[in-house]
XYZ file of C-alpha atoms in Angstrom:
701
model
C -69.477 51.841 61.694
C -66.200 50.342 60.637
C -66.500 47.610 58.287
C -64.102 44.491 58.403
C -62.011 45.834 55.417
C -61.369 48.854 56.854
C -61.548 52.671 55.411
C -61.724 51.136 51.770
C -64.007 51.861 49.180
C -65.855 48.951 47.406
C -64.219 50.162 44.040
C -60.972 50.316 45.410
C -61.260 46.628 47.635
C -62.483 45.394 43.514
C -58.868 46.532 41.949
C -57.378 45.448 45.337
C -58.910 42.125 44.672
C -58.091 41.835 40.619
C -53.874 43.603 41.438
C -53.981 40.404 44.117
C -55.190 37.945 41.559
C -52.616 39.407 39.080
C -49.501 39.142 41.495
C -50.685 35.579 42.176
C -50.432 34.862 38.211
C -47.069 36.718 37.891
C -45.704 34.644 40.892
C -46.450 31.265 38.952
C -43.501 31.922 36.530
C -40.483 30.488 37.351
C -38.504 33.678 35.952
C -39.616 35.846 38.526
C -39.572 34.311 41.979
C -39.165 37.440 43.965
C -42.373 39.028 42.725
C -44.192 36.402 44.801
C -42.259 37.476 47.874
C -43.096 40.965 46.984
C -46.724 40.260 46.447
C -47.141 38.340 49.683
C -45.588 40.851 51.533
C -47.485 43.560 50.259
C -50.688 41.442 50.765
C -49.991 39.862 53.729
C -48.337 42.699 55.733
C -50.108 45.234 55.064
C -53.478 44.853 53.117
C -54.031 42.364 55.826
C -57.838 43.026 57.264
C -57.706 44.286 60.363
C -60.133 44.045 63.080
C -62.745 46.296 63.371
C -61.264 47.668 66.619
C -58.142 48.079 65.382
C -58.656 49.744 61.771
C -58.159 53.415 62.735
C -55.815 52.751 65.344
C -53.392 51.121 62.981
C -53.789 52.736 59.880
C -54.451 56.697 59.169
C -55.647 58.385 55.991
C -53.757 61.033 54.635
C -54.974 63.907 52.490
C -53.357 62.482 49.549
C -55.157 59.272 49.519
C -52.371 57.230 50.703
C -52.382 55.008 53.606
C -49.382 54.750 55.781
C -48.654 52.060 58.037
C -47.541 52.568 61.612
C -43.802 52.018 60.684
C -44.069 54.857 57.983
C -44.153 52.620 54.923
C -46.230 54.423 52.395
C -48.156 52.455 49.825
C -50.378 54.118 47.282
C -53.169 51.792 46.375
C -54.523 54.179 43.719
C -51.062 53.918 41.575
C -51.001 50.416 42.561
C -54.400 49.865 40.609
C -53.475 52.166 37.388
C -49.906 51.824 37.102
C -49.856 48.124 38.184
C -47.137 49.314 41.016
C -45.126 51.469 38.777
C -43.440 54.577 39.144
C -44.366 57.146 41.529
C -42.765 58.757 44.673
C -42.967 56.804 47.636
C -44.047 53.695 45.694
C -42.603 50.171 45.600
C -42.962 50.249 41.242
C -44.039 47.938 39.368
C -43.833 44.054 39.734
C -42.347 43.554 36.587
C -39.586 46.046 36.626
C -36.453 44.274 36.790
C -34.522 46.176 34.317
C -33.637 49.220 36.417
C -30.270 50.011 38.357
C -29.863 48.452 41.371
C -26.794 48.582 43.803
C -26.024 46.333 46.773
C -25.971 48.359 49.966
C -22.523 46.121 51.512
C -23.704 47.961 54.857
C -26.821 46.683 54.639
C -27.827 43.446 57.206
C -29.342 41.363 54.729
C -26.123 42.121 52.405
C -25.213 38.521 50.314
C -21.883 38.547 48.631
C -23.240 35.859 46.673
C -24.870 38.585 44.973
C -21.953 40.523 43.468
C -21.798 40.451 40.101
C -18.810 38.027 38.856
C -15.671 39.490 38.124
C -13.419 37.079 35.425
C -9.814 36.979 36.351
C -7.751 35.899 32.926
C -5.062 33.220 33.719
C -2.635 31.000 31.511
C -3.280 28.041 31.221
C -0.493 25.111 30.475
C -0.487 23.231 27.711
C 0.547 19.316 29.073
C 2.331 18.833 25.763
C 4.196 22.344 25.454
C 5.832 21.818 28.983
C 6.835 18.088 28.202
C 8.498 19.512 24.946
C 10.138 22.154 27.121
C 11.376 19.358 29.551
C 12.983 16.832 26.729
C 14.804 19.663 25.537
C 17.131 20.049 28.685
C 16.996 16.261 29.081
C 18.879 15.739 25.054
C 21.333 18.931 25.770
C 22.636 17.134 28.854
C 22.851 13.762 27.040
C 24.728 15.504 24.433
C 26.888 16.784 26.629
C 27.474 13.483 29.457
C 26.541 10.807 27.053
C 25.008 9.272 30.205
C 22.193 6.623 28.658
C 20.775 5.756 32.285
C 20.435 9.124 33.232
C 18.468 10.170 30.154
C 16.146 6.956 30.631
C 15.441 7.548 34.482
C 14.646 11.151 33.569
C 11.989 10.059 30.754
C 10.598 7.437 33.641
C 10.591 10.279 36.273
C 8.955 13.007 34.069
C 5.801 10.390 32.927
C 3.242 11.639 30.385
C 4.707 8.768 28.312
C 1.825 9.524 25.962
C 4.055 12.238 24.234
C 7.177 9.986 23.694
C 6.879 10.498 19.787
C 7.620 13.913 20.541
C 10.592 13.154 22.302
C 11.836 11.048 19.269
C 11.508 13.784 16.703
C 12.953 16.501 19.022
C 16.091 14.390 19.627
C 16.613 13.423 16.021
C 15.887 17.217 14.448
C 18.109 18.495 17.094
C 21.125 15.889 16.581
C 20.581 16.317 12.766
C 21.829 20.078 12.674
C 24.811 18.705 14.817
C 27.846 17.215 14.399
C 28.369 12.979 13.435
C 29.093 12.283 17.260
C 25.958 13.740 18.287
C 24.360 11.634 15.524
C 25.407 8.413 16.644
C 24.544 9.629 20.090
C 20.723 9.765 19.199
C 20.544 6.696 17.187
C 22.274 4.779 20.336
C 20.134 6.390 22.483
C 16.942 5.290 20.906
C 17.958 1.597 20.635
C 18.465 1.839 24.491
C 14.876 3.254 25.225
C 13.535 0.891 22.578
C 11.125 -1.761 24.576
C 12.123 -0.438 27.902
C 10.993 3.102 28.329
C 9.846 3.866 24.574
C 7.426 1.410 23.155
C 7.843 -0.086 19.333
C 4.416 1.764 18.419
C 5.788 5.151 19.597
C 8.716 4.801 18.069
C 7.060 4.153 14.798
C 4.900 6.949 15.893
C 8.161 9.600 15.935
C 9.674 8.411 12.883
C 5.961 9.198 11.078
C 5.968 12.644 12.667
C 9.718 13.026 11.647
C 8.743 12.190 7.693
C 5.649 14.515 7.974
C 7.805 17.573 9.458
C 10.661 16.612 6.912
C 9.386 19.338 4.340
C 10.013 22.200 7.226
C 13.109 20.300 8.916
C 14.446 21.060 4.834
C 14.323 24.611 5.228
C 16.853 24.925 8.130
C 19.028 21.938 7.024
C 20.272 21.366 2.961
C 21.043 18.134 3.667
C 18.220 16.731 5.682
C 16.660 14.479 3.346
C 19.991 12.625 3.265
C 20.134 12.699 7.002
C 17.015 11.959 7.998
C 16.947 8.795 5.728
C 20.209 7.513 7.229
C 18.484 7.732 10.435
C 15.356 5.797 9.187
C 18.024 3.349 7.572
C 19.728 2.834 10.863
C 16.884 2.253 12.985
C 15.920 -0.494 10.699
C 19.488 -1.784 11.080
C 19.564 -1.752 14.709
C 16.114 -3.436 14.560
C 13.921 -1.096 16.089
C 12.034 -0.462 13.146
C 10.689 -3.208 10.959
C 11.480 -3.258 7.302
C 7.766 -3.024 6.217
C 7.460 0.576 7.979
C 8.937 2.358 5.178
C 5.908 0.847 2.961
C 3.739 1.737 4.996
C 4.551 4.985 5.659
C 4.924 6.088 2.288
C 1.529 5.116 1.636
C 0.323 7.666 4.455
C 2.303 10.417 2.808
C 1.935 12.578 -0.073
C 4.111 11.724 -3.241
C 5.397 15.110 -3.566
C 6.106 15.399 0.000
C 10.053 15.062 1.531
C 8.623 12.228 3.584
C 8.775 10.435 0.404
C 12.236 11.550 -0.967
C 13.601 10.323 2.644
C 12.192 6.778 2.853
C 13.076 6.057 -1.126
C 16.773 7.476 -0.022
C 16.740 5.281 2.678
C 15.657 2.040 0.893
C 17.759 2.836 -2.510
C 21.062 4.339 -1.002
C 21.352 2.784 2.241
C 18.970 -0.600 2.930
C 19.541 -2.186 -0.663
C 23.503 -1.911 -0.987
C 25.801 -4.650 -0.562
C 26.941 -5.386 3.912
C 24.454 -1.944 3.839
C 24.519 -2.921 7.996
C 27.984 -2.653 8.238
C 27.979 0.827 6.091
C 24.935 2.477 7.804
C 26.257 1.666 11.208
C 29.788 2.888 10.608
C 28.532 6.116 8.782
C 28.723 8.154 11.656
C 32.298 6.858 12.820
C 34.189 8.751 15.493
C 31.897 8.974 18.022
C 33.155 9.011 21.197
C 29.676 7.003 22.723
C 30.065 2.819 22.464
C 28.059 1.676 19.496
C 25.903 -1.248 19.730
C 28.111 -3.743 17.767
C 30.859 -2.953 19.947
C 29.152 -3.862 23.237
C 27.949 -7.099 21.256
C 31.609 -7.974 21.013
C 32.596 -7.203 24.249
C 29.715 -9.145 25.686
C 30.301 -12.148 24.002
C 34.744 -11.377 24.789
C 33.308 -11.706 28.346
C 31.313 -14.596 28.479
C 33.910 -16.683 26.107
C 36.892 -15.609 28.900
C 33.600 -16.675 31.786
C 33.747 -19.984 30.026
C 37.485 -21.073 29.954
C 37.696 -19.167 33.903
C 34.331 -19.830 35.942
C 35.391 -16.896 37.471
C 31.468 -15.463 38.134
C 32.367 -12.447 40.303
C 35.098 -11.060 37.466
C 32.392 -11.721 34.781
C 29.639 -9.664 37.053
C 32.497 -7.147 37.232
C 33.152 -6.928 33.476
C 28.966 -6.694 32.987
C 28.413 -3.592 35.627
C 31.655 -2.120 33.745
C 29.811 -2.066 30.410
C 27.238 0.768 31.990
C 24.659 -0.506 29.590
C 21.889 -1.783 32.028
C 19.195 -1.125 29.228
C 21.422 -3.614 27.452
C 21.477 -6.111 29.677
C 18.554 -8.690 27.932
C 21.819 -9.097 25.069
C 23.745 -10.244 28.012
C 21.084 -12.971 28.763
C 20.415 -14.001 25.257
C 23.965 -14.472 24.405
C 24.566 -16.133 27.292
C 22.071 -18.945 26.498
C 23.214 -19.135 23.302
C 26.679 -19.937 24.185
C 25.836 -22.164 26.853
C 23.730 -24.327 24.341
C 26.739 -24.258 22.159
C 30.147 -25.125 23.876
C 27.162 -27.413 26.502
C 28.137 -25.545 29.445
C 24.124 -24.998 30.608
C 24.709 -25.297 33.883
C 27.866 -23.146 34.359
C 25.873 -20.105 32.524
C 23.170 -20.800 34.536
C 24.973 -20.222 37.306
C 26.383 -16.536 36.312
C 22.703 -15.188 35.458
C 21.200 -16.545 38.618
C 24.284 -14.633 40.604
C 23.718 -11.784 38.465
C 20.040 -11.593 39.307
C 20.648 -12.083 43.141
C 23.197 -9.442 43.044
C 20.154 -7.076 41.273
C 22.701 -6.459 38.053
C 20.321 -7.706 35.461
C 16.811 -6.444 36.409
C 13.791 -9.100 35.989
C 12.508 -7.239 33.166
C 15.981 -7.560 31.449
C 16.041 -11.104 32.089
C 12.583 -12.087 30.793
C 13.403 -9.929 27.524
C 16.798 -11.956 26.805
C 14.808 -15.191 27.735
C 11.790 -14.035 25.484
C 14.410 -12.951 22.238
C 15.984 -16.371 22.865
C 12.618 -18.256 22.521
C 12.178 -16.055 19.290
C 15.185 -17.186 17.880
C 15.097 -21.183 19.058
C 13.827 -22.394 15.777
C 16.856 -20.793 13.778
C 19.074 -22.117 16.404
C 17.552 -25.564 16.700
C 19.019 -25.921 13.083
C 22.425 -26.202 14.112
C 21.856 -27.645 17.556
C 18.930 -29.839 17.550
C 18.887 -30.499 21.229
C 18.582 -26.614 21.936
C 14.511 -26.628 22.226
C 14.529 -29.601 24.908
C 17.089 -27.913 26.847
C 15.353 -24.272 26.720
C 12.292 -26.192 27.923
C 14.046 -27.612 30.767
C 15.711 -24.852 31.682
C 12.762 -22.518 31.936
C 11.373 -24.381 34.676
C 14.200 -24.395 36.859
C 14.926 -20.898 36.360
C 11.386 -19.749 37.607
C 11.510 -22.234 40.733
C 15.009 -20.584 41.784
C 13.329 -17.410 41.561
C 15.595 -15.472 39.057
C 13.188 -15.450 36.259
C 9.556 -14.166 36.370
C 7.287 -16.835 36.294
C 5.159 -14.818 33.728
C 7.731 -15.783 31.362
C 6.077 -19.518 31.222
C 3.238 -20.446 28.615
C 0.105 -18.341 28.499
C -2.885 -19.535 29.778
C -5.440 -21.271 27.646
C -7.721 -17.860 28.569
C -4.731 -15.780 26.981
C -3.633 -18.189 23.901
C -7.552 -17.999 22.523
C -7.377 -14.095 22.990
C -4.218 -14.387 21.097
C -5.757 -16.635 18.594
C -8.350 -14.094 18.584
C -6.863 -10.775 17.912
C -4.705 -12.882 15.117
C -7.721 -13.665 12.934
C -8.962 -9.792 13.316
C -5.732 -8.812 11.757
C -5.758 -11.706 9.026
C -9.009 -10.565 8.138
C -8.198 -7.171 7.092
C -5.091 -8.396 5.617
C -6.458 -10.642 3.366
C -9.074 -8.249 2.332
C -6.456 -5.607 1.503
C -4.564 -8.278 -0.730
C -8.095 -8.930 -2.470
C -8.096 -5.156 -3.143
C -4.590 -3.995 -4.017
C -2.969 -8.128 -5.527
C -0.131 -7.092 -3.422
C 1.809 -10.078 -2.457
C 5.089 -8.984 -1.138
C 2.690 -6.538 0.962
C 0.981 -9.340 2.482
C 3.894 -11.162 3.473
C 5.619 -8.175 4.935
C 2.075 -8.476 6.923
C 2.534 -11.893 7.846
C 5.952 -11.464 8.703
C 5.183 -8.555 11.058
C 2.767 -10.629 12.946
C 5.514 -13.028 13.900
C 3.067 -15.970 14.793
C 4.231 -18.703 12.297
C 2.595 -21.172 14.611
C -0.590 -20.287 13.426
C -0.065 -20.250 9.315
C -2.661 -23.040 9.389
C -5.612 -20.701 10.522
C -4.392 -17.982 8.028
C -4.891 -20.500 5.275
C -8.425 -21.393 6.779
C -9.749 -17.896 6.565
C -7.932 -17.238 3.286
C -9.987 -20.157 1.699
C -13.083 -19.344 3.415
C -13.338 -15.753 2.147
C -12.004 -16.578 -1.036
C -14.997 -19.371 -1.091
C -17.719 -16.721 -0.862
C -16.057 -14.051 -3.638
C -16.346 -14.658 -7.429
C -13.818 -16.751 -9.639
C -10.845 -13.402 -9.482
C -10.621 -13.713 -5.847
C -10.678 -17.378 -6.092
C -7.632 -17.581 -8.396
C -5.686 -14.711 -6.480
C -5.768 -17.026 -3.118
C -4.128 -19.999 -5.050
C -1.964 -18.098 -6.446
C -0.864 -16.708 -3.069
C -0.557 -20.144 -1.672
C 2.076 -20.639 -4.285
C 3.941 -17.601 -3.130
C 3.351 -18.428 0.700
C 4.723 -21.935 0.208
C 7.656 -20.718 -1.257
C 8.493 -17.973 1.337
C 6.845 -18.328 4.601
C 4.629 -21.458 4.871
C 5.780 -24.987 5.265
C 4.177 -27.816 3.869
C 2.927 -28.878 6.939
C 1.475 -25.255 7.518
C -0.370 -25.861 4.037
C -1.798 -29.804 5.541
C -2.501 -28.595 8.559
C -4.518 -25.724 7.221
C -6.511 -28.191 4.440
C -6.789 -30.364 7.839
C -8.997 -27.332 9.526
C -10.432 -26.182 6.223
C -11.972 -29.505 5.622
C -12.959 -30.424 9.216
C -15.221 -27.344 8.839
C -16.490 -28.264 5.539
C -20.400 -29.426 6.931
C -20.560 -26.215 8.101
C -19.518 -24.293 5.526
C -21.545 -25.818 3.058
C -24.396 -24.371 5.273
C -23.497 -20.807 3.683
C -22.236 -21.874 0.549
C -24.109 -24.599 -1.685
C -21.205 -25.571 -3.638
C -18.344 -25.521 -1.052
C -17.538 -29.081 -1.523
C -16.433 -28.970 -5.054
C -14.998 -25.552 -4.929
C -12.633 -27.252 -1.889
C -11.854 -30.008 -4.085
C -10.616 -27.703 -6.675
C -8.223 -25.743 -4.301
C -6.815 -29.134 -3.169
C -6.090 -30.182 -6.527
C -5.149 -26.873 -7.433
C -2.145 -26.902 -4.643
C -1.196 -30.191 -6.258
C -0.784 -28.765 -9.555
C 1.107 -25.901 -8.225
C 3.314 -27.984 -6.280
C 2.392 -26.903 -3.021
C 1.675 -30.117 -1.821
C 2.568 -33.825 -3.235
C -0.367 -36.092 -4.534
C 0.803 -37.920 -0.823
C -0.115 -35.053 1.188
C -3.649 -35.773 -0.224
C -3.451 -39.080 1.649
C -2.042 -37.550 4.905
C -5.007 -34.796 5.026
C -7.406 -37.658 4.605
C -5.839 -39.773 7.113
C -6.318 -36.787 9.900
C -10.242 -36.600 8.887
C -13.211 -39.084 10.132
C -13.815 -41.264 7.576
C -17.245 -40.861 6.092
C -17.014 -36.800 6.679
C -17.751 -34.247 4.193
C -14.184 -33.368 4.337
C -13.072 -36.802 3.550
C -15.098 -36.955 0.556
C -13.883 -33.772 -0.413
C -10.096 -35.364 -0.514
C -11.669 -38.347 -2.644
C -13.051 -35.554 -5.198
C -9.813 -33.848 -5.715
C -7.772 -36.947 -6.167
C -10.040 -37.911 -9.117
C -10.071 -34.202 -10.333
C -6.036 -34.530 -10.503
C -6.245 -38.276 -12.143
C -8.133 -37.018 -15.227
C -6.967 -36.327 -18.753
C -5.135 -33.078 -19.040
C -5.642 -32.569 -15.715
C -3.035 -29.583 -15.167
C -4.438 -27.715 -17.738
C -8.195 -27.803 -16.622
C -7.116 -27.359 -13.323
C -5.365 -24.323 -13.786
C -7.843 -22.777 -15.862
C -10.910 -23.876 -13.425
C -11.134 -20.518 -12.335
C -11.056 -18.550 -16.253
C -7.948 -17.008 -14.772
C -7.837 -14.570 -11.946
C -5.660 -11.088 -11.917
C -2.590 -13.109 -10.365
C -0.652 -15.196 -12.602
C -0.544 -19.428 -12.401
C 2.942 -20.618 -11.533
C 3.185 -21.899 -15.108
C 2.698 -18.686 -16.674
C 5.132 -17.213 -14.463
C 7.770 -19.575 -15.596
C 7.268 -19.196 -19.319
C 7.384 -15.837 -19.150
C 10.773 -15.853 -17.303
C 12.332 -17.847 -19.987
C 11.242 -15.633 -22.606
C 12.818 -12.413 -21.319
C 16.346 -14.563 -20.316
C 16.331 -15.803 -23.918
C 15.877 -12.720 -25.481
C 18.148 -11.001 -23.238
C 20.805 -13.882 -24.323
C 20.623 -13.113 -27.903
C 21.816 -9.922 -27.240
C 19.168 -8.014 -25.076
C 19.628 -4.837 -22.857
C 20.598 -5.642 -19.378
C 18.110 -2.352 -18.329
C 15.564 -3.596 -20.571
C 15.742 -7.508 -18.978
C 15.356 -5.767 -15.705
C 12.822 -3.670 -16.106
C 10.821 -7.001 -17.567
C 11.495 -8.787 -14.452
C 10.285 -6.031 -12.561
C 7.224 -6.172 -14.565
C 6.733 -9.207 -13.404
C 5.571 -8.396 -9.996
C 6.447 -11.502 -8.434
C 9.774 -10.341 -6.169
C 8.628 -13.686 -3.837
C 9.290 -15.790 -7.175
C 12.794 -14.100 -8.255
C 14.734 -17.251 -7.392
C 13.282 -18.614 -10.506
C 15.047 -16.164 -12.109
C 18.209 -17.009 -10.935
C 17.773 -20.604 -11.595
C 16.811 -20.309 -14.794
C 19.363 -17.693 -15.680
C 22.333 -20.192 -14.053
C 21.099 -23.186 -15.902
C 20.709 -20.976 -19.029
C 24.484 -19.784 -18.720
C 25.628 -23.292 -18.165
C 23.571 -24.879 -21.341
C 24.346 -21.883 -23.844
C 27.758 -21.150 -22.467
C 27.053 -17.443 -21.974
C 28.139 -16.184 -18.744
C 26.549 -12.568 -19.905
C 24.059 -14.038 -17.419
C 26.162 -13.629 -14.566
C 26.293 -10.109 -15.754
C 22.200 -9.487 -15.495
C 21.970 -11.049 -11.882
C 24.633 -9.093 -10.622
C 22.908 -5.864 -12.187
C 19.487 -7.031 -10.642
C 21.019 -7.651 -7.008
C 22.815 -4.113 -7.059
C 19.652 -2.387 -8.259
C 17.935 -4.023 -5.255
C 15.508 -6.212 -7.556
C 16.718 -9.784 -6.878
C 17.083 -9.811 -2.576
C 19.889 -12.122 -0.991
C 17.257 -14.464 0.065
C 15.939 -15.006 -3.373
C 19.483 -15.460 -4.940
C 20.267 -18.405 -2.434
C 17.270 -19.927 -3.335
C 18.156 -19.751 -6.607
C 21.533 -20.964 -6.059
C 20.427 -23.638 -3.862
C 17.810 -25.022 -6.324
C 20.526 -25.428 -9.134
C 22.980 -27.534 -6.349
C 19.811 -29.445 -6.028
C 19.476 -30.133 -9.658
C 23.204 -30.453 -10.408
C 23.258 -34.409 -10.634
C 20.500 -33.911 -13.544
C 21.998 -31.400 -15.166
C 24.788 -33.076 -15.356
C 23.449 -35.820 -17.622
C 23.110 -33.051 -20.568
C 26.182 -30.699 -19.222
C 28.925 -32.792 -18.525
C 30.992 -29.512 -16.563
C 27.510 -28.566 -14.907
C 29.718 -29.233 -11.556
C 32.399 -27.178 -12.642
C 30.737 -24.690 -14.047
C 28.357 -24.302 -10.927
C 31.614 -23.718 -8.638
C 32.985 -21.069 -10.936
C 29.534 -19.426 -10.973
C 29.238 -19.109 -6.780
C 32.949 -18.345 -6.498
C 32.159 -15.457 -8.893
C 29.158 -14.306 -7.386
C 30.736 -14.438 -3.927
C 34.144 -12.401 -5.039
C 31.600 -9.390 -6.588
C 29.781 -9.385 -3.375
C 25.998 -10.050 -4.519
C 26.762 -13.447 -2.998
C 28.026 -13.096 1.069
C 30.916 -15.504 1.443
C 29.644 -17.014 4.402
C 26.611 -18.370 2.608
C 27.356 -22.219 2.099
C 25.010 -23.140 -0.812
């Protein structure tokens, strides 16, 4: 009688059971999903237990021991059990046999194109920077042919990829270096035109850094590359597209033996430290067919003066249009504002600016930029025109309300102001830390000038002393010496007073972190008085701005007591045991001694070296003052030769020279008591200095 299991023997059924279990185990592996399908197919489709009546009908047994299904698909169970399904003619093969060669039949009804092997196809991937460099070369060549600044600026804007603009600067200058003077001049004019409007100041600096880094390569192809690149660098400084401090910073980032350092040194010594260097640099590539920046400025001034006389706004607009320098229209705006203040024609000039804006002649960005530049120079202008600030403050709201000045020019919101102060604080902390490491006062002064926010000077003072309080005596001494230098160079007395007020207002909070803060602050205050940074009366002013019973008021009273003590000056000067910086009195003594040594027959070169060794360029006006006074007293005009040599070497700047002469002039009445002909001598020295070119004739001392 047929069993429910068909014609399988007991042994075969046992081996079948084991094989099925092994197949299930293999199917559980994530690496063999196809084997699950195969085992299921084998088991369900062909080993499925048939009914008793249908077993003989559907499955027949051959002489070889194979079972043959009705559809002709052969299975060899004996071999399946022995070889785990592998090998043998007419068999499926091993369940684990996946390494054999397999071919995909595209005529198979179950063909899936996704099973085709992948074929990698090579393709050229373009680098955006390479594409940018290729494009700007054509722009530069076209500019050198046409001289069309506006079209070049437009092409750069349309190209996009503004992050690559530093490479445009490198390519422009490197191409011009191998051309005639005409192309060099055109390249400089183009950089001035693109500055701020198309290429940001930071990108200008990055572009010149790249140029300096590649100076060694440029020198291989261009023999005088160092001198040409130095002239481009000096021209950028003269044209105000690079700050003078850039030279010092760039030099630090370059290897000392590189050509880039030679370029910077050449620019400083050969071009930027010579008398009338700006005019010399601007005319160095004379004969250019392109209009220079100075010529544009002169034409703008002439057309504005003609407008003041004639009142013809249409003619003035036509002249502005004929200049063909829309990227430079901010200069028109600035000069129009200055002239309106000088000749008291503000309503007249505002009419011209309004008409130029409404015609689209002067764009909104150029108008805003012109007003911004005027606002930045307002403090200097107010020295000659006291009403300038008041006039400008009333003019701006009117221009905004009439719609020809963008409202964004108005003062920033409190939120913007707070953000600016936060950013300023972050930057000055870095500057102060660098100063404590390097003891480089001139570098710190340059960094502060680059920030261009003199209204925040009191915050700098507060931060400087707060940081020094938590340091050693060396840093406290350096902070006091720095205050003396800053007061001479860029800080007003009001800045110092307001800075100490801010510091003393937070004295109680400071004392939580620094136990002896009150005594240390009193020493800083009294030291400022001894160093002539503050007058004794300024302490009363500081005290009046503080609550009467606060910790800060007590600190002021303590400082006043220190100053009134016997031998206060010497004690306070040595209160921190002397830091790496010098006290002002020490510097004065050294200057006096070196001048006396020179006067008694010393060598000019040696005296210049001694001045250089002082390391206090911010205090060189004291050298000028003492040299002039000694020349009067000793009747030895050799002192003028020393000052002239110092100026020619770039050791004493014009600014320091003017300060020194001014200080002597202010003290002429006292000098005349001991030197009867002091006024006559001073006049002779002043005239001699101006004639020899180391004091500008336009300077009124």
